[in-house]
PDB file of C-alpha atoms in Angstrom:
ATOM      1  CA  MET A 682     104.789  69.861 179.766  1.00 92.00           C
ATOM      2  CA  ARG A 683     101.195  68.588 179.990  1.00 94.00           C
ATOM      3  CA  TYR A 684      99.152  67.009 177.247  1.00 97.00           C
ATOM      4  CA  ASN A 685      95.272  67.324 176.203  1.00 97.00           C
ATOM      5  CA  GLN A 686      92.893  65.325 174.079  1.00 98.00           C
ATOM      6  CA  LEU A 687      92.176  67.481 170.972  1.00 98.00           C
ATOM      7  CA  GLY A 688      88.473  66.693 171.037  1.00 97.00           C
ATOM      8  CA  ASN A 689      86.640  64.150 169.505  1.00 94.00           C
ATOM      9  CA  SER A 690      89.974  63.000 168.014  1.00 96.00           C
ATOM     10  CA  ASP A 691      92.638  60.311 169.299  1.00 96.00           C
ATOM     11  CA  ILE A 692      95.269  63.690 168.873  1.00 98.00           C
ATOM     12  CA  ARG A 693      97.359  64.899 172.133  1.00 98.00           C
ATOM     13  CA  ILE A 694      98.592  67.803 172.058  1.00 98.00           C
ATOM     14  CA  SER A 695     100.781  70.302 174.263  1.00 97.00           C
ATOM     15  CA  GLU A 696      98.828  72.422 176.520  1.00 96.00           C
ATOM     16  CA  ILE A 697     101.448  75.329 174.701  1.00 96.00           C
ATOM     17  CA  GLY A 698     101.288  75.347 171.160  1.00 97.00           C
ATOM     18  CA  PHE A 699     104.013  77.012 169.089  1.00 97.00           C
ATOM     19  CA  GLY A 700     102.185  79.837 166.676  1.00 96.00           C
ATOM     20  CA  CYS A 701     104.831  79.452 163.918  1.00 94.00           C
ATOM     21  CA  MET A 702     103.364  82.778 162.221  1.00 93.00           C
ATOM     22  CA  SER A 703     105.976  84.624 164.490  1.00 90.00           C
ATOM     23  CA  LEU A 704     108.820  82.969 163.004  1.00 92.00           C
ATOM     24  CA  GLY A 705     111.446  85.165 161.441  1.00 89.00           C
ATOM     25  CA  LYS A 706     113.635  83.920 158.513  1.00 89.00           C
ATOM     26  CA  ASP A 707     116.864  83.372 160.359  1.00 92.00           C
ATOM     27  CA  ASP A 708     116.881  79.359 159.535  1.00 92.00           C
ATOM     28  CA  GLN A 709     119.627  78.675 162.440  1.00 94.00           C
ATOM     29  CA  GLN A 710     117.527  80.799 165.121  1.00 95.00           C
ATOM     30  CA  ASN A 711     114.262  79.485 164.182  1.00 95.00           C
ATOM     31  CA  ARG A 712     116.251  75.627 164.409  1.00 96.00           C
ATOM     32  CA  GLN A 713     117.286  76.705 167.545  1.00 96.00           C
ATOM     33  CA  ILE A 714     113.921  77.678 168.922  1.00 96.00           C
ATOM     34  CA  VAL A 715     111.984  75.052 167.622  1.00 96.00           C
ATOM     35  CA  ASP A 716     114.654  72.070 168.939  1.00 96.00           C
ATOM     36  CA  GLU A 717     114.283  73.804 172.233  1.00 96.00           C
ATOM     37  CA  ALA A 718     110.663  73.913 172.099  1.00 96.00           C
ATOM     38  CA  ILE A 719     110.291  70.294 171.549  1.00 96.00           C
ATOM     39  CA  ALA A 720     113.004  69.369 174.098  1.00 95.00           C
ATOM     40  CA  ALA A 721     110.760  71.167 176.437  1.00 95.00           C
ATOM     41  CA  GLY A 722     107.719  68.922 175.404  1.00 95.00           C
ATOM     42  CA  ILE A 723     105.816  71.401 172.950  1.00 97.00           C
ATOM     43  CA  ASN A 724     104.660  68.842 170.044  1.00 97.00           C
ATOM     44  CA  PHE A 725     101.974  71.251 168.518  1.00 98.00           C
ATOM     45  CA  PHE A 726     102.715  73.601 166.021  1.00 98.00           C
ATOM     46  CA  ASP A 727     100.395  76.024 164.313  1.00 97.00           C
ATOM     47  CA  THR A 728     100.428  77.376 160.972  1.00 96.00           C
ATOM     48  CA  ALA A 729      98.683  78.515 157.641  1.00 94.00           C
ATOM     49  CA  ASP A 730      98.871  78.768 154.190  1.00 92.00           C
ATOM     50  CA  LEU A 731      98.206  82.040 154.434  1.00 86.00           C
ATOM     51  CA  TYR A 732     101.343  83.478 156.281  1.00 87.00           C
ATOM     52  CA  ASP A 733     104.560  84.495 154.435  1.00 85.00           C
ATOM     53  CA  LYS A 734     102.434  83.392 150.914  1.00 84.00           C
ATOM     54  CA  GLY A 735     103.429  79.781 152.017  1.00 83.00           C
ATOM     55  CA  GLU A 736     106.772  79.626 153.301  1.00 92.00           C
ATOM     56  CA  ASN A 737     105.838  79.747 156.703  1.00 94.00           C
ATOM     57  CA  GLU A 738     104.346  75.896 156.141  1.00 96.00           C
ATOM     58  CA  GLU A 739     107.610  75.084 153.597  1.00 95.00           C
ATOM     59  CA  ARG A 740     109.664  76.750 157.101  1.00 95.00           C
ATOM     60  CA  ILE A 741     108.172  74.249 159.776  1.00 95.00           C
ATOM     61  CA  GLY A 742     107.969  71.430 156.986  1.00 96.00           C
ATOM     62  CA  THR A 743     111.642  71.799 157.041  1.00 95.00           C
ATOM     63  CA  LEU A 744     112.306  72.160 160.748  1.00 95.00           C
ATOM     64  CA  LEU A 745     110.342  69.430 161.399  1.00 96.00           C
ATOM     65  CA  ASN A 746     110.595  66.798 158.754  1.00 92.00           C
ATOM     66  CA  SER A 747     113.141  64.287 160.344  1.00 92.00           C
ATOM     67  CA  ARG A 748     110.923  64.506 163.752  1.00 93.00           C
ATOM     68  CA  ARG A 749     107.423  64.343 161.701  1.00 93.00           C
ATOM     69  CA  LYS A 750     105.613  61.464 163.831  1.00 93.00           C
ATOM     70  CA  ASP A 751     107.173  63.177 167.345  1.00 94.00           C
ATOM     71  CA  CYS A 752     105.087  66.359 166.392  1.00 97.00           C
ATOM     72  CA  ILE A 753     101.261  67.403 165.813  1.00 98.00           C
ATOM     73  CA  VAL A 754     101.080  70.025 162.924  1.00 98.00           C
ATOM     74  CA  ALA A 755      98.218  71.713 161.935  1.00 98.00           C
ATOM     75  CA  THR A 756      97.544  74.333 159.117  1.00 97.00           C
ATOM     76  CA  LYS A 757      94.443  76.471 157.502  1.00 96.00           C
ATOM     77  CA  VAL A 758      92.692  77.219 154.436  1.00 94.00           C
ATOM     78  CA  GLY A 759      90.154  79.513 152.743  1.00 88.00           C
ATOM     79  CA  ASN A 760      92.322  82.186 151.403  1.00 87.00           C
ATOM     80  CA  LYS A 761      93.709  82.610 148.223  1.00 85.00           C
ATOM     81  CA  TRP A 762      96.241  84.557 147.279  1.00 79.00           C
ATOM     82  CA  LYS A 763      95.972  87.121 144.551  1.00 79.00           C
ATOM     83  CA  GLU A 764      97.827  86.199 141.415  1.00 79.00           C
ATOM     84  CA  ASP A 765      99.445  90.076 141.851  1.00 80.00           C
ATOM     85  CA  GLY A 766     100.459  89.407 145.482  1.00 79.00           C
ATOM     86  CA  SER A 767      98.629  92.210 146.816  1.00 79.00           C
ATOM     87  CA  GLY A 768      96.493  90.455 148.712  1.00 86.00           C
ATOM     88  CA  TRP A 769      93.897  87.422 149.099  1.00 83.00           C
ATOM     89  CA  ASP A 770      90.399  86.356 148.611  1.00 85.00           C
ATOM     90  CA  TRP A 771      88.021  84.399 150.952  1.00 86.00           C
ATOM     91  CA  ALA A 772      87.684  81.153 149.045  1.00 84.00           C
ATOM     92  CA  PRO A 773      85.968  78.678 151.260  1.00 85.00           C
ATOM     93  CA  GLY A 774      85.016  76.397 148.249  1.00 90.00           C
ATOM     94  CA  LYS A 775      84.895  72.813 148.423  1.00 94.00           C
ATOM     95  CA  ASP A 776      87.419  72.685 145.266  1.00 94.00           C
ATOM     96  CA  TYR A 777      89.360  75.079 146.377  1.00 94.00           C
ATOM     97  CA  ILE A 778      89.655  73.318 149.646  1.00 96.00           C
ATOM     98  CA  ILE A 779      90.784  69.999 147.891  1.00 96.00           C
ATOM     99  CA  GLN A 780      93.118  71.716 145.544  1.00 94.00           C
ATOM    100  CA  ALA A 781      95.027  73.570 148.965  1.00 94.00           C
ATOM    101  CA  VAL A 782      95.638  71.216 150.681  1.00 97.00           C
ATOM    102  CA  GLU A 783      97.910  69.442 148.260  1.00 97.00           C
ATOM    103  CA  GLY A 784      99.884  72.101 148.293  1.00 95.00           C
ATOM    104  CA  SER A 785     100.432  72.417 152.059  1.00 96.00           C
ATOM    105  CA  LEU A 786     101.133  68.442 152.032  1.00 97.00           C
ATOM    106  CA  ARG A 787     104.149  69.598 149.943  1.00 97.00           C
ATOM    107  CA  ARG A 788     105.116  72.551 151.803  1.00 96.00           C
ATOM    108  CA  LEU A 789     104.794  70.765 154.698  1.00 97.00           C
ATOM    109  CA  LYS A 790     107.020  67.836 153.310  1.00 97.00           C
ATOM    110  CA  THR A 791     103.806  65.488 154.821  1.00 97.00           C
ATOM    111  CA  ASP A 792     101.876  63.042 153.247  1.00 95.00           C
ATOM    112  CA  TYR A 793      99.432  63.939 156.268  1.00 97.00           C
ATOM    113  CA  ILE A 794      97.744  66.979 158.309  1.00 98.00           C
ATOM    114  CA  ASP A 795      97.123  66.051 161.824  1.00 98.00           C
ATOM    115  CA  LEU A 796      94.210  69.307 161.937  1.00 98.00           C
ATOM    116  CA  TYR A 797      93.305  71.121 159.094  1.00 98.00           C
ATOM    117  CA  GLN A 798      91.446  74.325 159.817  1.00 97.00           C
ATOM    118  CA  LEU A 799      89.500  76.711 158.217  1.00 96.00           C
ATOM    119  CA  HIS A 800      90.841  80.104 158.362  1.00 90.00           C
ATOM    120  CA  GLY A 801      87.482  82.470 158.811  1.00 89.00           C
ATOM    121  CA  GLY A 802      84.139  81.852 157.734  1.00 87.00           C
ATOM    122  CA  THR A 803      80.674  83.382 157.698  1.00 89.00           C
ATOM    123  CA  ILE A 804      77.429  82.557 158.153  1.00 91.00           C
ATOM    124  CA  GLU A 805      77.100  83.042 154.476  1.00 90.00           C
ATOM    125  CA  ASP A 806      79.440  80.280 153.660  1.00 92.00           C
ATOM    126  CA  PRO A 807      78.560  76.985 151.469  1.00 92.00           C
ATOM    127  CA  ILE A 808      78.928  75.484 155.085  1.00 94.00           C
ATOM    128  CA  ASP A 809      77.962  71.660 154.064  1.00 94.00           C
ATOM    129  CA  ASP A 810      80.009  71.567 150.962  1.00 95.00           C
ATOM    130  CA  ILE A 811      83.274  72.466 153.229  1.00 95.00           C
ATOM    131  CA  LEU A 812      82.474  69.591 155.781  1.00 96.00           C
ATOM    132  CA  GLU A 813      82.308  67.465 152.535  1.00 96.00           C
ATOM    133  CA  ALA A 814      85.383  68.617 151.684  1.00 96.00           C
ATOM    134  CA  PHE A 815      86.912  67.957 154.761  1.00 97.00           C
ATOM    135  CA  THR A 816      85.422  65.044 155.714  1.00 96.00           C
ATOM    136  CA  LEU A 817      86.014  63.520 152.198  1.00 97.00           C
ATOM    137  CA  LEU A 818      90.175  64.757 153.034  1.00 98.00           C
ATOM    138  CA  GLN A 819      89.752  62.796 156.704  1.00 97.00           C
ATOM    139  CA  GLN A 820      88.174  59.867 154.628  1.00 97.00           C
ATOM    140  CA  GLN A 821      91.294  60.067 152.070  1.00 97.00           C
ATOM    141  CA  GLY A 822      93.969  60.145 155.461  1.00 97.00           C
ATOM    142  CA  LYS A 823      95.476  63.519 154.191  1.00 98.00           C
ATOM    143  CA  ILE A 824      93.907  64.815 157.603  1.00 98.00           C
ATOM    144  CA  ARG A 825      93.300  63.716 160.815  1.00 98.00           C
ATOM    145  CA  ALA A 826      90.907  66.201 162.333  1.00 97.00           C
ATOM    146  CA  TYR A 827      89.531  69.234 161.196  1.00 97.00           C
ATOM    147  CA  GLY A 828      87.959  72.350 162.983  1.00 97.00           C
ATOM    148  CA  ILE A 829      87.835  76.314 162.232  1.00 96.00           C
ATOM    149  CA  SER A 830      89.783  79.253 163.316  1.00 94.00           C
ATOM    150  CA  SER A 831      86.879  82.161 163.750  1.00 92.00           C
ATOM    151  CA  ILE A 832      86.093  84.660 166.728  1.00 90.00           C
ATOM    152  CA  ARG A 833      82.167  84.725 165.265  1.00 92.00           C
ATOM    153  CA  PRO A 834      80.301  83.076 167.743  1.00 94.00           C
ATOM    154  CA  GLN A 835      77.261  82.799 164.893  1.00 94.00           C
ATOM    155  CA  VAL A 836      79.542  80.670 163.173  1.00 94.00           C
ATOM    156  CA  ILE A 837      81.280  78.954 165.598  1.00 95.00           C
ATOM    157  CA  ARG A 838      77.180  77.336 166.525  1.00 95.00           C
ATOM    158  CA  GLU A 839      76.675  76.304 162.521  1.00 94.00           C
ATOM    159  CA  TYR A 840      79.901  74.197 162.812  1.00 95.00           C
ATOM    160  CA  VAL A 841      78.922  72.537 166.319  1.00 95.00           C
ATOM    161  CA  HIS A 842      75.239  71.332 165.261  1.00 93.00           C
ATOM    162  CA  LYS A 843      76.298  70.612 161.831  1.00 89.00           C
ATOM    163  CA  SER A 844      79.563  68.683 161.969  1.00 84.00           C
ATOM    164  CA  GLY A 845      82.123  66.597 164.034  1.00 89.00           C
ATOM    165  CA  ILE A 846      84.894  69.131 164.328  1.00 95.00           C
ATOM    166  CA  SER A 847      87.646  68.872 166.976  1.00 97.00           C
ATOM    167  CA  SER A 848      88.777  72.356 167.761  1.00 97.00           C
ATOM    168  CA  VAL A 849      88.024  76.195 167.745  1.00 97.00           C
ATOM    169  CA  MET A 850      91.241  78.653 167.544  1.00 97.00           C
ATOM    170  CA  MET A 851      89.868  82.040 168.962  1.00 97.00           C
ATOM    171  CA  GLN A 852      91.149  85.099 170.314  1.00 96.00           C
ATOM    172  CA  TYR A 853      90.935  84.562 174.532  1.00 97.00           C
ATOM    173  CA  SER A 854      92.786  86.297 177.472  1.00 97.00           C
ATOM    174  CA  LEU A 855      92.259  87.770 180.805  1.00 97.00           C
ATOM    175  CA  LEU A 856      91.944  91.025 178.371  1.00 96.00           C
ATOM    176  CA  ASP A 857      89.668  89.504 175.797  1.00 96.00           C
ATOM    177  CA  ARG A 858      86.862  87.222 177.864  1.00 94.00           C
ATOM    178  CA  ARG A 859      83.983  87.440 175.075  1.00 93.00           C
ATOM    179  CA  PRO A 860      84.596  83.460 174.568  1.00 94.00           C
ATOM    180  CA  GLU A 861      83.499  83.089 178.081  1.00 92.00           C
ATOM    181  CA  GLU A 862      80.345  84.748 177.829  1.00 89.00           C
ATOM    182  CA  SER A 863      79.223  83.467 174.396  1.00 88.00           C
ATOM    183  CA  VAL A 864      80.547  79.832 173.008  1.00 94.00           C
ATOM    184  CA  LEU A 865      82.635  78.326 175.942  1.00 96.00           C
ATOM    185  CA  LYS A 866      80.024  76.329 177.442  1.00 95.00           C
ATOM    186  CA  LEU A 867      78.462  74.988 173.586  1.00 96.00           C
ATOM    187  CA  LEU A 868      82.136  73.735 172.984  1.00 97.00           C
ATOM    188  CA  GLN A 869      82.813  71.956 176.096  1.00 96.00           C
ATOM    189  CA  GLU A 870      79.165  70.382 176.407  1.00 96.00           C
ATOM    190  CA  ASN A 871      80.025  69.075 172.433  1.00 96.00           C
ATOM    191  CA  GLN A 872      83.449  67.816 173.426  1.00 96.00           C
ATOM    192  CA  ILE A 873      85.230  70.215 171.014  1.00 97.00           C
ATOM    193  CA  SER A 874      88.713  71.579 171.946  1.00 98.00           C
ATOM    194  CA  VAL A 875      89.742  75.574 172.121  1.00 98.00           C
ATOM    195  CA  LEU A 876      92.705  76.653 170.590  1.00 98.00           C
ATOM    196  CA  ALA A 877      93.338  79.814 172.669  1.00 98.00           C
ATOM    197  CA  ARG A 878      95.333  82.586 170.982  1.00 96.00           C
ATOM    198  CA  GLY A 879      96.340  86.046 171.933  1.00 96.00           C
ATOM    199  CA  SER A 880      96.826  84.735 175.930  1.00 96.00           C
ATOM    200  CA  LEU A 881      99.175  87.425 176.007  1.00 97.00           C
ATOM    201  CA  ALA A 882      97.087  90.279 174.931  1.00 96.00           C
ATOM    202  CA  GLN A 883      99.953  91.584 172.267  1.00 95.00           C
ATOM    203  CA  GLY A 884     101.961  91.598 174.833  1.00 95.00           C
ATOM    204  CA  LEU A 885     100.130  94.153 176.925  1.00 97.00           C
ATOM    205  CA  LEU A 886      99.906  91.444 180.277  1.00 97.00           C
ATOM    206  CA  VAL A 887     103.676  90.815 180.331  1.00 95.00           C
ATOM    207  CA  ASP A 888     105.495  93.829 179.186  1.00 89.00           C
ATOM    208  CA  LYS A 889     104.445  95.931 176.613  1.00 95.00           C
ATOM    209  CA  PRO A 890     103.385  99.374 177.874  1.00 96.00           C
ATOM    210  CA  ALA A 891      99.644  99.925 178.756  1.00 96.00           C
ATOM    211  CA  ARG A 892      97.377 101.323 175.834  1.00 96.00           C
ATOM    212  CA  PRO A 893      93.806 101.039 175.083  1.00 96.00           C
ATOM    213  CA  TYR A 894      92.658  97.594 173.972  1.00 96.00           C
ATOM    214  CA  LEU A 895      89.236  96.426 173.392  1.00 94.00           C
ATOM    215  CA  GLU A 896      86.750  98.164 175.583  1.00 92.00           C
ATOM    216  CA  TYR A 897      89.643  98.692 178.178  1.00 94.00           C
ATOM    217  CA  THR A 898      91.547 101.423 179.423  1.00 94.00           C
ATOM    218  CA  PRO A 899      95.147 102.011 179.422  1.00 95.00           C
ATOM    219  CA  GLU A 900      94.541 102.586 183.460  1.00 93.00           C
ATOM    220  CA  ASP A 901      92.678  98.970 183.158  1.00 93.00           C
ATOM    221  CA  VAL A 902      95.716  96.932 180.777  1.00 95.00           C
ATOM    222  CA  GLU A 903      97.847  98.260 183.852  1.00 94.00           C
ATOM    223  CA  THR A 904      96.114  97.191 186.739  1.00 94.00           C
ATOM    224  CA  ALA A 905      95.454  93.591 184.394  1.00 95.00           C
ATOM    225  CA  ALA A 906      98.713  93.115 183.620  1.00 95.00           C
ATOM    226  CA  LYS A 907      99.765  94.173 187.521  1.00 94.00           C
ATOM    227  CA  ALA A 908      97.204  91.059 188.584  1.00 94.00           C
ATOM    228  CA  VAL A 909      98.948  88.821 186.785  1.00 96.00           C
ATOM    229  CA  SER A 910     102.450  89.792 187.432  1.00 95.00           C
ATOM    230  CA  PHE A 911     101.105  89.541 191.329  1.00 94.00           C
ATOM    231  CA  VAL A 912     100.020  85.830 190.617  1.00 94.00           C
ATOM    232  CA  ALA A 913     102.963  84.852 188.780  1.00 94.00           C
ATOM    233  CA  GLY A 914     105.221  85.831 192.143  1.00 91.00           C
ATOM    234  CA  LYS A 915     108.308  83.612 191.906  1.00 88.00           C
ATOM    235  CA  LYS A 916     106.615  80.593 190.988  1.00 90.00           C
ATOM    236  CA  ARG A 917     106.041  81.329 187.423  1.00 93.00           C
ATOM    237  CA  SER A 918     106.992  84.098 184.454  1.00 94.00           C
ATOM    238  CA  VAL A 919     104.598  86.238 183.945  1.00 95.00           C
ATOM    239  CA  SER A 920     103.969  85.093 180.476  1.00 96.00           C
ATOM    240  CA  GLN A 921     103.176  81.463 182.174  1.00 96.00           C
ATOM    241  CA  ALA A 922     100.379  83.044 184.443  1.00 96.00           C
ATOM    242  CA  ALA A 923      98.855  84.642 181.823  1.00 97.00           C
ATOM    243  CA  ILE A 924      98.638  81.299 179.892  1.00 97.00           C
ATOM    244  CA  MET A 925      97.670  79.572 182.704  1.00 96.00           C
ATOM    245  CA  TYR A 926      94.502  81.705 183.223  1.00 97.00           C
ATOM    246  CA  VAL A 927      93.270  80.381 179.891  1.00 97.00           C
ATOM    247  CA  LEU A 928      93.979  76.901 180.332  1.00 97.00           C
ATOM    248  CA  LYS A 929      92.040  76.815 183.579  1.00 95.00           C
ATOM    249  CA  LYS A 930      89.033  77.193 182.091  1.00 95.00           C
ATOM    250  CA  GLN A 931      87.628  74.287 180.112  1.00 94.00           C
ATOM    251  CA  PRO A 932      87.259  73.247 177.096  1.00 97.00           C
ATOM    252  CA  VAL A 933      91.007  74.946 176.211  1.00 98.00           C
ATOM    253  CA  ALA A 934      93.391  72.646 175.201  1.00 98.00           C
ATOM    254  CA  SER A 935      95.929  74.566 174.351  1.00 98.00           C
ATOM    255  CA  ALA A 936      97.659  78.219 174.443  1.00 97.00           C
ATOM    256  CA  VAL A 937      99.246  78.833 170.828  1.00 97.00           C
ATOM    257  CA  VAL A 938     101.601  81.597 171.584  1.00 96.00           C
ATOM    258  CA  GLY A 939     103.532  83.260 168.586  1.00 95.00           C
ATOM    259  CA  ILE A 940     107.079  82.345 169.639  1.00 93.00           C
ATOM    260  CA  ARG A 941     110.137  84.878 167.784  1.00 92.00           C
ATOM    261  CA  THR A 942     113.140  84.355 170.041  1.00 94.00           C
ATOM    262  CA  LEU A 943     114.519  82.146 172.628  1.00 94.00           C
ATOM    263  CA  GLU A 944     114.040  84.830 175.470  1.00 93.00           C
ATOM    264  CA  GLN A 945     110.276  84.560 174.611  1.00 93.00           C
ATOM    265  CA  LEU A 946     110.396  80.841 174.815  1.00 95.00           C
ATOM    266  CA  HIS A 947     112.458  80.617 177.661  1.00 94.00           C
ATOM    267  CA  GLU A 948     109.861  83.020 179.348  1.00 93.00           C
ATOM    268  CA  ILE A 949     106.930  80.453 178.317  1.00 94.00           C
ATOM    269  CA  ILE A 950     109.036  77.238 179.408  1.00 90.00           C
ATOM    270  CA  LYS A 951     110.741  78.283 182.236  1.00 84.00           C
ATOM    271  CA  ASP A 952     110.347  75.733 184.902  1.00 76.00           C
ATOM    272  CA  SER A 953     108.205  73.775 182.877  1.00 71.00           C
ATOM    273  CA  PRO A 954     105.807  72.699 183.540  1.00 76.00           C
ATOM    274  CA  ALA A 955     104.487  75.832 185.582  1.00 79.00           C
ATOM    275  CA  PRO A 956     102.223  75.015 188.497  1.00 85.00           C
ATOM    276  CA  GLU A 957      98.372  75.184 187.851  1.00 90.00           C
ATOM    277  CA  LEU A 958      96.906  78.809 188.973  1.00 93.00           C
ATOM    278  CA  SER A 959      94.850  77.270 192.058  1.00 93.00           C
ATOM    279  CA  SER A 960      90.714  78.261 192.350  1.00 94.00           C
ATOM    280  CA  ALA A 961      91.973  81.344 194.393  1.00 93.00           C
ATOM    281  CA  GLU A 962      94.330  82.780 191.991  1.00 93.00           C
ATOM    282  CA  HIS A 963      92.129  81.939 188.824  1.00 94.00           C
ATOM    283  CA  HIS A 964      89.118  83.847 190.507  1.00 92.00           C
ATOM    284  CA  PHE A 965      91.358  86.887 191.539  1.00 92.00           C
ATOM    285  CA  LEU A 966      92.155  87.163 188.174  1.00 94.00           C
ATOM    286  CA  SER A 967      89.236  86.893 186.451  1.00 92.00           C
ATOM    287  CA  GLU A 968      87.613  89.810 189.190  1.00 92.00           C
ATOM    288  CA  SER A 969      91.017  91.813 189.120  1.00 89.00           C
ATOM    289  CA  LEU A 970      89.213  94.443 186.613  1.00 85.00           C
ATOM    290  CA  LYS A 971      86.295  95.230 188.969  1.00 80.00           C
ATOM    291  CA  ALA A 972      86.899  98.369 190.807  1.00 63.00           C
ATOM    292  CA  GLY A 973      89.222  97.856 194.100  1.00 54.00           C
ATOM    293  CA  VAL A 974      89.266  94.271 194.061  1.00 56.00           C
ATOM    294  CA  TYR A 975      93.558  94.386 193.089  1.00 53.00           C
ATOM    295  CA  ASP A 976      94.417  97.145 195.662  1.00 58.00           C
ATOM    296  CA  LYS A 977      92.233  94.752 198.438  1.00 50.00           C
ATOM    297  CA  PHE A 978      93.962  91.725 197.481  1.00 48.00           C
ATOM    298  CA  ARG A 979      97.568  92.281 196.397  1.00 50.00           C
TER     299      ARG A 979
END
């Protein structure tokens, strides 16, 4: 497993992150999956207080409790469940963040969170107050670093210009290259890491039947999946090839992948670390959706 520095922090995270949202409720199976992930070198685990109304944090807290010092735990804040459990409200206020961290610390069975992330965000949010809350929690030793989870370029730019965030979590894959057009260069210039989620494009780049995705037709999706499979060859699994596409791009520090089964984990960590994509392979994937490119080079 390869490791990368998380932005401006002193934290080093595995290039494969474990997206905990996908874990089910079978405690024995979850433990086996997490044990194998750690044995393979995965040290970065991402959850949120929103997932399963906090139960996901509790699950991870229990699974990692005896190995806490060896793992990097990230969680998120900003969404407040309604009292009747029917949904949640966006609550990005300073007071709520300071209150909510106590619940996350308790559920995670820890006295510090490595990376605390705002779970969303709009340009109308009280950004200065949010940053005050994160800075205070950092000074108190309750969090080591902070970041945001957002796909909105305008919001990301505001945080880059106003704060010392370490990371931005965003959707990024061969089939969703919006970050390349909007924010990757800015984040790299400011030494802010990207945590890429959705690198398998909901499985469409691996094993799911082709269907429309963003602006792409089913035919486009099928072409992209074939290109990923071609690049994978015998050196990597198809999942690894899709993940390596986003890891090749700076400043991506980790691809956070939702893992629900041992089979999914094995596809991702097969013969880990998998060979990195060459510049030619990365270029081929980047160009694969252009007319005739895949047929020309395969």
